[in-house]
Coordinates of C-alpha atoms in Angstrom, one line a residue:
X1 CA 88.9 54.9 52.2
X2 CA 91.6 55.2 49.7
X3 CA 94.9 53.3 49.7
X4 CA 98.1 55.8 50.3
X5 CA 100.1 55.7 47.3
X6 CA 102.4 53.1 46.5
X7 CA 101.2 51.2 49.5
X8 CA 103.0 53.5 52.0
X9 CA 101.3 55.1 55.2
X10 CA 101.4 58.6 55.0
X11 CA 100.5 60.7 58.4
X12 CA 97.4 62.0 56.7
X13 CA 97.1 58.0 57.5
X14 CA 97.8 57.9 60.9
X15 CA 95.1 57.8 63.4
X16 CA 95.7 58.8 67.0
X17 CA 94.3 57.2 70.0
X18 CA 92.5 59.3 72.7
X19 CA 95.7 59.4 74.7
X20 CA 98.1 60.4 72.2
X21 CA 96.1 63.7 71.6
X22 CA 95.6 64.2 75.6
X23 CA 99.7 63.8 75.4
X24 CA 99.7 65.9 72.4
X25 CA 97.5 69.0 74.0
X26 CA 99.0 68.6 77.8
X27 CA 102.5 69.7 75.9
X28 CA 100.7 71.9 74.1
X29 CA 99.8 73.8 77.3
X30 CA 102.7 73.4 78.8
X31 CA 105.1 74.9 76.7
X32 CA 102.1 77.7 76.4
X33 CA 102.4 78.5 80.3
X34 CA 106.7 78.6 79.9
X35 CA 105.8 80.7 77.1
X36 CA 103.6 83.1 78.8
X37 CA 105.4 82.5 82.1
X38 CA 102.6 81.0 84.2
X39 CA 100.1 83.8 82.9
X40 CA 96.7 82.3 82.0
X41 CA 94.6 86.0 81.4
X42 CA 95.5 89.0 79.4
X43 CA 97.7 90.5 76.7
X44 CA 100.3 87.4 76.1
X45 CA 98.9 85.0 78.6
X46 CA 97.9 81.6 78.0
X47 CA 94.1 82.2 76.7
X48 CA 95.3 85.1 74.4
X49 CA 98.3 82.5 72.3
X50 CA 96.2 79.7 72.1
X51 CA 93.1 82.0 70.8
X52 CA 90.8 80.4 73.9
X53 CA 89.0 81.9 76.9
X54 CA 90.9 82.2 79.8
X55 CA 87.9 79.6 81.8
X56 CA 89.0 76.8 79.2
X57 CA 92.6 77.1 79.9
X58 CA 92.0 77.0 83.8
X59 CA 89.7 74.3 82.7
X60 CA 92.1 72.4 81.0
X61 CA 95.1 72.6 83.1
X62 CA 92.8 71.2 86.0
X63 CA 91.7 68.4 83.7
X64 CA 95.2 67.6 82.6
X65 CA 96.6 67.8 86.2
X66 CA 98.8 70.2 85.3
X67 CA 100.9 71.4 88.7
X68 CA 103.4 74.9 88.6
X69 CA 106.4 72.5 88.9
X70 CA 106.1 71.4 85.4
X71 CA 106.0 74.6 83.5
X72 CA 107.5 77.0 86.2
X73 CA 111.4 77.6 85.3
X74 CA 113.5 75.7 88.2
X75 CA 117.0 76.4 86.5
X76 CA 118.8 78.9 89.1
X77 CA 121.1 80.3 86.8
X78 CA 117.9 81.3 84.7
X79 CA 117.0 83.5 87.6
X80 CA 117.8 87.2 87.8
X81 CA 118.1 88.7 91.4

């Protein structure tokens, strides 16, 4: 281990605990499925942006507890009709 220059932490430094990076990949996803508007499979779906197969993602968002109300757009003025 080497000390960071001039006695500073730099966030090479910084270590993250296990639920940081569970916090850090659950946004991740999330702002993946507003991207890709709820799509997990195909051509600009969730799998295909974050380079993954399509099983992980529905793998993940089960293991994150990931529900539709957290990445599906609620805003009504959003909405077309």
């Amino acid at each position: 281990f080497q000390e960071p220059v001039g006695g500073m932490p730099t966030p090479a430094d910084r270590v993250l605990s296990d639920g940081d990076i569970r916090a850090i990949e659950r946004n991740n996803l999330l702002s993946c499925l507003r991207r890709s508007q709820g799509r997990v499979a195909g051509a600009g779906g969730a799998a295909d942006i974050l380079g993954i197969a399509t099983t992980t993602v529905y793998s993940r968002i089960k293991s994150l507890q990931i529900t539709k109300d957290e990445w599906k757009d609620t805003d009504p003025a959003s909405q077309t009709a």
